[in-house]
Structure formats: structure tokens, C-alpha cells
Coordinates of C-alpha atoms in Angstrom, one line a residue:
X1 CA 24.6 34.0 18.8
X2 CA 21.8 36.1 17.4
X3 CA 19.1 34.6 14.9
X4 CA 16.3 36.5 13.8
X5 CA 12.5 34.6 12.6
X6 CA 11.3 36.9 10.5
X7 CA 7.4 36.8 8.5
X8 CA 4.5 38.4 7.2
X9 CA 1.2 38.5 11.0
X10 CA 0.2 34.6 10.8
X11 CA 2.5 33.4 9.0
X12 CA 3.7 31.6 12.2
X13 CA 6.4 32.9 13.9
X14 CA 5.5 32.8 17.5
X15 CA 4.2 28.8 16.7
X16 CA 7.9 28.1 15.0
X17 CA 10.2 30.1 17.5
X18 CA 7.7 28.0 21.0
X19 CA 8.0 24.7 19.0
X20 CA 11.3 24.8 17.2
X21 CA 13.6 27.2 19.6
X22 CA 12.3 27.7 23.3
X23 CA 10.7 24.1 23.8
X24 CA 13.5 22.3 23.0
X25 CA 16.3 25.3 24.9
X26 CA 13.4 24.0 27.9
X27 CA 14.0 20.2 27.5
X28 CA 18.1 21.2 27.9
X29 CA 17.4 23.0 30.5
X30 CA 18.1 27.0 29.2
X31 CA 16.3 30.0 31.7
X32 CA 14.2 31.3 28.6
X33 CA 13.7 35.1 29.1
X34 CA 10.4 36.0 26.5
X35 CA 8.1 38.6 25.5
X36 CA 6.0 36.6 24.5
X37 CA 3.2 35.6 26.4
X38 CA 3.9 32.2 26.9
X39 CA 1.7 29.4 28.9
X40 CA 3.2 28.5 31.9
X41 CA 1.6 25.5 33.1
X42 CA 0.9 24.2 30.4
X43 CA 4.8 23.7 29.8
X44 CA 4.8 22.2 33.6
X45 CA 2.8 19.6 32.7
X46 CA 4.8 18.7 29.5
X47 CA 7.9 19.1 30.7
X48 CA 7.8 19.5 34.9
X49 CA 7.4 22.5 37.4
X50 CA 10.9 23.0 37.6
X51 CA 9.9 24.5 34.0
X52 CA 8.2 27.2 35.7
X53 CA 12.3 28.7 37.8
X54 CA 13.7 28.6 34.5
X55 CA 10.8 31.1 32.9
X56 CA 11.4 34.7 33.1
X57 CA 8.1 36.8 30.7
X58 CA 7.9 39.7 31.4
X59 CA 6.1 42.7 29.9
X60 CA 5.8 43.4 25.8
X61 CA 4.7 46.7 26.0
X62 CA 3.2 45.7 22.5
X63 CA 0.0 48.3 22.8
X64 CA 1.9 51.1 24.5
X65 CA 2.8 53.2 21.2
X66 CA 5.5 55.3 21.0
X67 CA 6.6 54.3 24.1
X68 CA 9.5 52.9 25.4
X69 CA 9.6 49.1 25.7
X70 CA 11.2 45.8 27.6
X71 CA 14.3 45.0 25.5
X72 CA 15.4 48.2 23.9
X73 CA 18.0 48.7 27.2
X74 CA 21.6 47.3 27.5
X75 CA 20.0 47.0 31.0
X76 CA 17.3 44.2 30.1
X77 CA 19.8 41.7 29.0
X78 CA 22.8 41.9 31.3
X79 CA 20.9 42.1 34.7
X80 CA 21.0 38.6 33.6
X81 CA 24.8 38.0 32.9
X82 CA 25.9 35.6 35.9
X83 CA 23.2 32.9 35.2
X84 CA 24.6 29.2 33.4
X85 CA 23.0 25.9 33.7
X86 CA 24.8 22.8 34.1
X87 CA 26.1 22.6 30.7
X88 CA 27.7 26.1 31.2
X89 CA 25.2 27.9 28.7
X90 CA 23.4 31.2 29.2
X91 CA 20.1 32.9 29.3
X92 CA 18.3 32.6 26.1
X93 CA 16.4 35.9 25.0
X94 CA 13.3 35.8 22.8
X95 CA 12.2 39.2 21.3
X96 CA 8.6 39.1 20.0
X97 CA 8.2 42.7 18.0
X98 CA 11.4 43.3 17.9
X99 CA 11.6 46.4 15.7
X100 CA 9.5 48.1 18.1
X101 CA 12.1 47.6 21.3
X102 CA 15.1 48.3 18.1
X103 CA 13.7 50.0 15.8
X104 CA 14.9 51.5 12.7
X105 CA 17.6 55.2 13.1
X106 CA 16.8 54.8 17.2
X107 CA 17.8 51.8 19.4
X108 CA 19.8 53.3 22.1
X109 CA 23.6 53.3 20.9
X110 CA 24.2 50.6 24.3
X111 CA 22.4 48.5 23.2
X112 CA 23.9 47.3 19.8
X113 CA 27.3 47.5 21.7
X114 CA 25.7 45.1 24.2
X115 CA 25.0 42.8 21.5
X116 CA 27.9 43.3 19.8
X117 CA 29.4 41.9 22.6
X118 CA 26.8 39.4 23.8
X119 CA 28.4 36.1 23.6
X120 CA 30.5 37.1 26.4
X121 CA 28.1 36.5 27.8
X122 CA 26.8 33.4 26.6
X123 CA 23.8 34.7 25.7
X124 CA 21.3 32.9 22.4
X125 CA 19.2 35.9 21.4
X126 CA 16.6 35.1 19.0
X127 CA 14.8 38.5 17.1
X128 CA 10.9 38.1 15.8
X129 CA 9.3 41.0 14.0
X130 CA 7.1 41.5 11.1
X131 CA 9.9 42.5 8.3
X132 CA 13.9 43.2 9.1
X133 CA 13.9 45.7 7.4
X134 CA 11.7 48.0 10.7
X135 CA 14.8 46.5 12.9
X136 CA 18.5 48.8 13.2
X137 CA 21.0 47.9 10.3
X138 CA 23.2 47.3 12.8
X139 CA 21.5 45.3 14.5
X140 CA 20.0 43.4 11.7
X141 CA 23.5 42.9 11.0
X142 CA 24.8 41.0 13.5
X143 CA 21.6 37.9 12.5
X144 CA 23.6 35.0 12.3
X145 CA 20.7 32.8 10.6
X146 CA 16.9 34.1 9.4
X147 CA 14.7 31.8 9.4
X148 CA 11.6 33.3 7.1
X149 CA 7.6 32.1 7.7
X150 CA 5.2 32.3 5.0
X151 CA 1.8 30.2 5.6
X152 CA 0.9 28.3 2.5
X153 CA -3.0 29.7 2.5
X154 CA -2.3 30.9 -0.3
X155 CA -2.5 27.5 -2.1
X156 CA -5.8 27.3 0.1
X157 CA -3.6 24.1 3.0
X158 CA -3.7 26.7 6.3
X159 CA -3.2 24.0 8.5
X160 CA 0.2 23.9 6.4
X161 CA 3.7 27.0 6.7
X162 CA 6.5 26.8 4.8
X163 CA 10.5 27.7 7.0
X164 CA 12.7 29.7 5.0
X165 CA 16.6 29.0 6.6
X166 CA 18.5 32.4 4.8
X167 CA 21.9 33.1 6.2
X168 CA 21.7 36.2 7.6
X169 CA 18.9 38.3 6.9
X170 CA 19.9 38.3 2.6
X171 CA 17.6 36.1 0.7
X172 CA 20.7 33.2 0.2
X173 CA 18.3 30.3 1.2
X174 CA 20.4 26.9 2.7
X175 CA 17.6 24.9 3.5
X176 CA 13.5 24.8 3.3
X177 CA 11.1 23.3 5.8
X178 CA 7.1 22.4 5.0
X179 CA 6.0 22.6 8.8
X180 CA 2.3 21.6 9.9
X181 CA 0.6 23.6 13.5
X182 CA -0.6 21.0 15.2
X183 CA -3.6 22.6 17.4
X184 CA -2.0 20.1 20.5
X185 CA 0.6 23.0 20.9
X186 CA -1.8 25.7 20.1
X187 CA -2.0 25.6 24.2
X188 CA 1.6 26.4 24.9
X189 CA 0.9 30.4 23.3
X190 CA -0.9 33.2 23.7
X191 CA -0.9 35.4 20.4
X192 CA -4.3 37.5 20.7
X193 CA -2.2 40.1 23.7
X194 CA -5.7 41.5 23.3
X195 CA -8.2 38.8 23.6
X196 CA -9.4 37.3 26.6
X197 CA -9.9 34.3 24.7
X198 CA -8.8 32.6 21.6
X199 CA -9.6 33.9 18.0
X200 CA -10.9 32.0 15.4
X201 CA -9.9 33.8 12.1
X202 CA -11.0 34.2 9.3
X203 CA -10.7 31.1 6.7
X204 CA -9.2 31.3 3.0
X205 CA -11.8 31.9 0.8
X206 CA -11.9 31.2 -2.8
X207 CA -8.8 29.6 -2.6
X208 CA -8.7 25.7 -4.1
X209 CA -6.3 22.6 -2.6
X210 CA -4.1 21.7 -5.0
X211 CA -5.4 18.0 -5.8
X212 CA -8.7 20.2 -6.3
X213 CA -7.8 22.4 -9.3
X214 CA -8.1 21.0 -13.1
X215 CA -4.7 20.9 -14.1
X216 CA -3.7 18.3 -10.6
X217 CA -6.6 16.2 -11.8
X218 CA -5.4 16.0 -15.9
X219 CA -1.9 15.3 -15.2
X220 CA -2.8 12.1 -12.9
X221 CA -5.0 11.2 -15.8
X222 CA -2.4 12.0 -18.0
X223 CA -0.1 9.7 -15.9
X224 CA -2.5 7.2 -15.7
X225 CA -3.1 6.3 -19.0
X226 CA 0.9 7.0 -20.5
X227 CA 1.1 4.0 -18.1
X228 CA -1.1 2.3 -19.3
X229 CA 0.5 2.4 -23.2
X230 CA 3.7 1.5 -21.8
X231 CA 3.0 -1.3 -19.6
X232 CA 0.6 -2.7 -23.1
X233 CA 3.5 -2.0 -24.7
X234 CA 6.0 -4.2 -22.8
X235 CA 3.5 -7.1 -22.7
X236 CA 2.8 -7.1 -26.1
X237 CA 4.3 -10.5 -27.6
X238 CA 6.9 -9.6 -30.3
X239 CA 7.7 -12.2 -33.1
X240 CA 10.1 -13.7 -33.6
X241 CA 12.0 -12.8 -37.1
X242 CA 15.3 -15.2 -36.2
X243 CA 12.9 -18.0 -35.9
X244 CA 11.2 -17.3 -39.5
X245 CA 14.8 -16.2 -41.2
X246 CA 16.3 -19.6 -40.2
X247 CA 13.0 -21.6 -40.8
X248 CA 12.9 -20.4 -44.0
X249 CA 17.0 -20.9 -44.9
X250 CA 16.0 -24.8 -43.7
X251 CA 13.5 -25.6 -45.9
X252 CA 15.6 -24.4 -48.6
X253 CA 18.0 -26.9 -48.2
X254 CA 15.8 -29.5 -47.5
X255 CA 13.8 -31.5 -50.7
X256 CA 10.5 -31.3 -51.2
X257 CA 8.7 -34.6 -50.1
X258 CA 6.6 -36.4 -50.6
X259 CA 3.8 -35.3 -49.0
X260 CA 2.3 -38.6 -46.3
X261 CA -1.1 -38.5 -48.3
X262 CA 0.8 -39.5 -51.3
X263 CA 1.7 -42.9 -52.1
X264 CA 4.3 -44.3 -54.8
X265 CA 3.6 -46.9 -57.2
X266 CA 6.0 -49.3 -57.5
X267 CA 8.7 -50.0 -60.3
X268 CA 7.6 -53.6 -61.1
X269 CA 3.9 -52.2 -61.1
X270 CA 4.9 -49.8 -63.8
X271 CA 4.6 -51.4 -67.6
X272 CA 6.5 -49.6 -70.5
X273 CA 5.2 -49.9 -73.8
X274 CA 8.1 -50.4 -76.4
X275 CA 7.4 -46.7 -78.4
X276 CA 6.5 -45.2 -75.4
X277 CA 10.1 -42.9 -73.8
X278 CA 10.3 -41.1 -70.2
X279 CA 8.9 -37.9 -70.5
X280 CA 11.8 -35.4 -69.3
X281 CA 11.0 -33.4 -66.5
X282 CA 10.9 -29.3 -67.9
X283 CA 14.8 -27.3 -67.1
X284 CA 13.9 -24.5 -65.4
X285 CA 14.9 -21.2 -67.2
X286 CA 18.2 -19.5 -65.1
X287 CA 17.6 -16.5 -63.6
X288 CA 20.7 -15.2 -62.9
X289 CA 21.1 -13.3 -65.4
X290 CA 18.4 -11.6 -66.6
X291 CA 17.5 -8.2 -66.9
X292 CA 18.0 -5.5 -64.3
X293 CA 19.0 -2.6 -63.3
X294 CA 22.5 -3.2 -61.7
X295 CA 23.3 -5.7 -64.5
X296 CA 26.6 -5.6 -65.2
X297 CA 27.5 -5.5 -60.9
X298 CA 27.7 -8.0 -58.2
X299 CA 26.6 -7.5 -54.7
X300 CA 27.6 -8.1 -51.7
X301 CA 26.0 -8.6 -48.3
X302 CA 28.4 -5.9 -46.0
X303 CA 26.6 -5.7 -43.3
X304 CA 23.0 -5.2 -40.7
X305 CA 21.2 -3.6 -38.4
X306 CA 18.1 -4.4 -36.4
X307 CA 16.4 -2.9 -34.0
X308 CA 12.9 -2.2 -32.8
X309 CA 10.7 0.9 -33.1
X310 CA 8.2 3.3 -31.6
X311 CA 5.6 0.3 -32.4
X312 CA 7.3 -2.6 -31.4
X313 CA 7.7 -3.8 -34.2
X314 CA 10.7 -5.3 -35.5
X315 CA 12.9 -4.4 -38.1
X316 CA 16.1 -5.3 -39.6
X317 CA 18.2 -3.6 -42.8
X318 CA 20.9 -5.1 -45.3
X319 CA 23.8 -2.9 -46.0
X320 CA 24.9 -4.8 -49.5
X321 CA 28.4 -3.6 -51.5
X322 CA 28.0 -2.8 -54.7
X323 CA 31.4 -4.3 -56.7
X324 CA 32.9 -4.6 -60.2
X325 CA 35.6 -7.4 -60.6
X326 CA 36.9 -6.3 -57.0
X327 CA 36.4 -3.3 -57.0
X328 CA 33.7 -1.9 -54.2
X329 CA 31.7 0.7 -56.2
X330 CA 29.0 2.2 -53.6
X331 CA 27.5 0.9 -50.6
X332 CA 23.5 0.8 -50.3
X333 CA 21.2 -0.7 -48.3
X334 CA 17.6 -3.0 -49.2
X335 CA 15.7 -0.2 -48.9
X336 CA 17.4 1.3 -51.8
X337 CA 17.3 -1.4 -53.6
X338 CA 13.4 -1.9 -53.5
X339 CA 12.8 1.4 -54.7
X340 CA 15.2 0.3 -57.7
X341 CA 12.6 -2.1 -58.2
X342 CA 13.6 -5.7 -56.2
X343 CA 11.8 -7.8 -53.9
X344 CA 14.0 -8.0 -51.3
X345 CA 14.7 -11.4 -48.5
X346 CA 16.2 -11.5 -45.8
X347 CA 16.3 -14.7 -44.8
X348 CA 18.9 -14.7 -41.8
X349 CA 21.9 -12.6 -40.9
X350 CA 24.0 -13.6 -44.3
X351 CA 22.0 -14.5 -46.4
X352 CA 19.1 -13.1 -48.7
X353 CA 17.7 -13.4 -52.5
X354 CA 17.0 -10.4 -54.7
X355 CA 14.8 -10.6 -57.8
X356 CA 13.4 -8.5 -59.7
X357 CA 9.8 -9.2 -61.4
X358 CA 10.4 -12.5 -63.7
X359 CA 13.6 -11.9 -65.0
X360 CA 16.2 -12.3 -62.4
X361 CA 16.9 -13.6 -59.5
X362 CA 19.8 -14.5 -57.3
X363 CA 21.1 -15.4 -53.7
X364 CA 23.2 -12.7 -52.2
X365 CA 25.7 -13.8 -49.4
X366 CA 28.6 -11.9 -47.5
X367 CA 31.6 -12.6 -49.3
X368 CA 34.3 -11.1 -51.3
X369 CA 34.7 -9.0 -54.2
X370 CA 36.6 -11.2 -56.5
X371 CA 38.0 -11.1 -59.8
X372 CA 36.2 -13.5 -62.0
X373 CA 39.2 -13.9 -65.2
X374 CA 37.5 -16.1 -68.0
X375 CA 40.2 -17.8 -70.4
X376 CA 39.7 -19.5 -73.8
X377 CA 41.0 -22.3 -74.3
X378 CA 42.2 -23.5 -78.3
X379 CA 41.2 -26.6 -79.2
X380 CA 43.5 -29.1 -80.8

């Protein structure tokens, strides 16, 4: 299989190839042929001395500008056509700066023919390049999976990079991984081929960390405040309106009793004179027949709805049927009665008391409209 690994200089291509592909291949006992300047001693100390026989480092010729490099001919691959490991796997080739060995428009014809037949030899090939637009089109079309590396220095995170796996060299991304540069692997290879020692690159300047930006801090503060508001609303004690309505209804059913502090005098101690007569209590005025806007029609509770509003306040809505002579004329709510000037007291789901000033008062319940027929009886 031919795979690709692409990214800008310093994006982590070599790191990704060494740690994610070369290291596991050596653990499987596969032979590695590469022009990447690997540190054989480091691999030997980690995996054992047997990996020395599995690693073949060739001269990349990266700085021989204009000349032919290794991996630019089919013979560079075919010389290893007979090697197999215990699992029957062939050699794994890692071609760094593949655009130098297989440039656009001038790649050897025999090499392209070999690449099209490489699976017959059990070979696997990984092509590393800055951009596959520099690689020959026929070679590029044979790439199965392509790994795009992007360093997160633009976010101020020089220690991180992103790997996007695509189908071929297209930008049809299949999956994305975020990885960290681990210093313990830096000794496994040499990135700067024209330097005898390690090189410390310039750090990204004038780029804040993601957690240092004011937008991130503001989002965290807003989230914390929203969470506190939600917790406060959930922990707030809500009044039990249903219990209050039941208590009112019970007080209406029971007659008023004398307070314990008041004492009643026995009848034997009361003296009545012959000329004094017991006074009759004044009969309360009947307010059920007073004048009001809905005079001449009957009201019946047809249903109710209750819920909590956004502020956590309990609300209850009663639906009334307006009827005359057993026929329902319309439906209104307690809000409509309030707009007409009525005072509506909701006692329970099916009990309400409405009043209109001092002239009208009536109890409304969940009953059905009825036809009332009045007949005059003739006296004999």
C-alpha cells in the first residue's frame, strides 16, 4: 500500500512518520528502508539490538540540487524484493521529501510502473512531502491514505499538532487526531540535516494561548453566572397554591366558630323583660341577582390549565363556558373576566368565586348548561 504524509516544513511530518509508523513497524519485525536520518542507537536501546539489522538508512541527497536522489529509480526498491519477515510481510519504504525523487513531470517511467505493481512484492511505501502538488500526478493518484499534519502554533500551542486522515490526496477528511510532541522521542531522528547538533526553532510570538483570550474568559464567566442562576431558581421554595385553595374551600364549608377567648353566658343567667323582644339579625342582601356585564347569561367552569412561568411563579387559568337556556354561546378565561371588571378568586380546579364591585357575587363550578323553565301555578 502507498500512503502519503503531507505538511509544511516543521509541521511534524517526520515526527508522525517515526513515532506512528516506523516505530510500530520495527516492533512487528519489518525491515525499514528510509532516507530519514534515524538514530539507530536510540531504537536499539528501546527495542533491542536486533532492530539494527532491520534498519537500512540511505543517503537522501536532499542538498544535491538538480541531481537524481535515492528512490528515484525502480532498482532502489526492487533490490529488496525477496525479503520477508515471519509474518510474510515485505519491506516498508519511507521516502522523505518525495517531491525530490518523484517530481512532477519528470519521474522515471520504470519507477511509476513498479509503484503500480508494488503490492506483488509485499512492499509498503510511505511518501513524505510538503505538498503533493509537487509530486508526479501518476504517483499521487496511487496514494491510498494521506495524513495531513498541521502545527498548532497559530493558536499559541507549539507543543501540539493536528493530523487529518484523508482518502487519497484529496481533502475528503475521514478523521482528525490531536497529538502532542513528546520530548522523549526527539532523539529518535534528526530533523536538521545540515546541522551537527539539535536546533531550537524560534517560538511563536504575539499569539496568545487559547485560555488567555478575553473571549474564552468571558465565555467561562457567562457560563458560571448562568449556572448559578439556574441553581438559585431550582432551589427556590415555590408556594403551594393548591394547598392554599383547599384551605380556603374548607374554611367556606365550616361555619364560623367563636374564638376560645370569648365566653358564652348560659341561658339561665339571661333575663328578658316582657316588653323586650329578641332582635332578628339582618338578612344579608342577595348579590347573585345584581347588575353586571354578563347579566342574563350563565357561567360554567369548562377546564383549567396550570404551570410555572419563566420566573418560577405559579399561574392557573380557568376556562369558562358562557351559556343561555342550555346553549353554549362562547368560551372565556378568568383573564377576560378581569378585563370586564370582575374579581375572580380561584378556590380549586372546579370552584371559583366571581364578583363585580358590591352589586354581584356568585360561585361558579364545573356544571353543565341547563334549560330553566318557569311555570306559574294557578291558585284554586
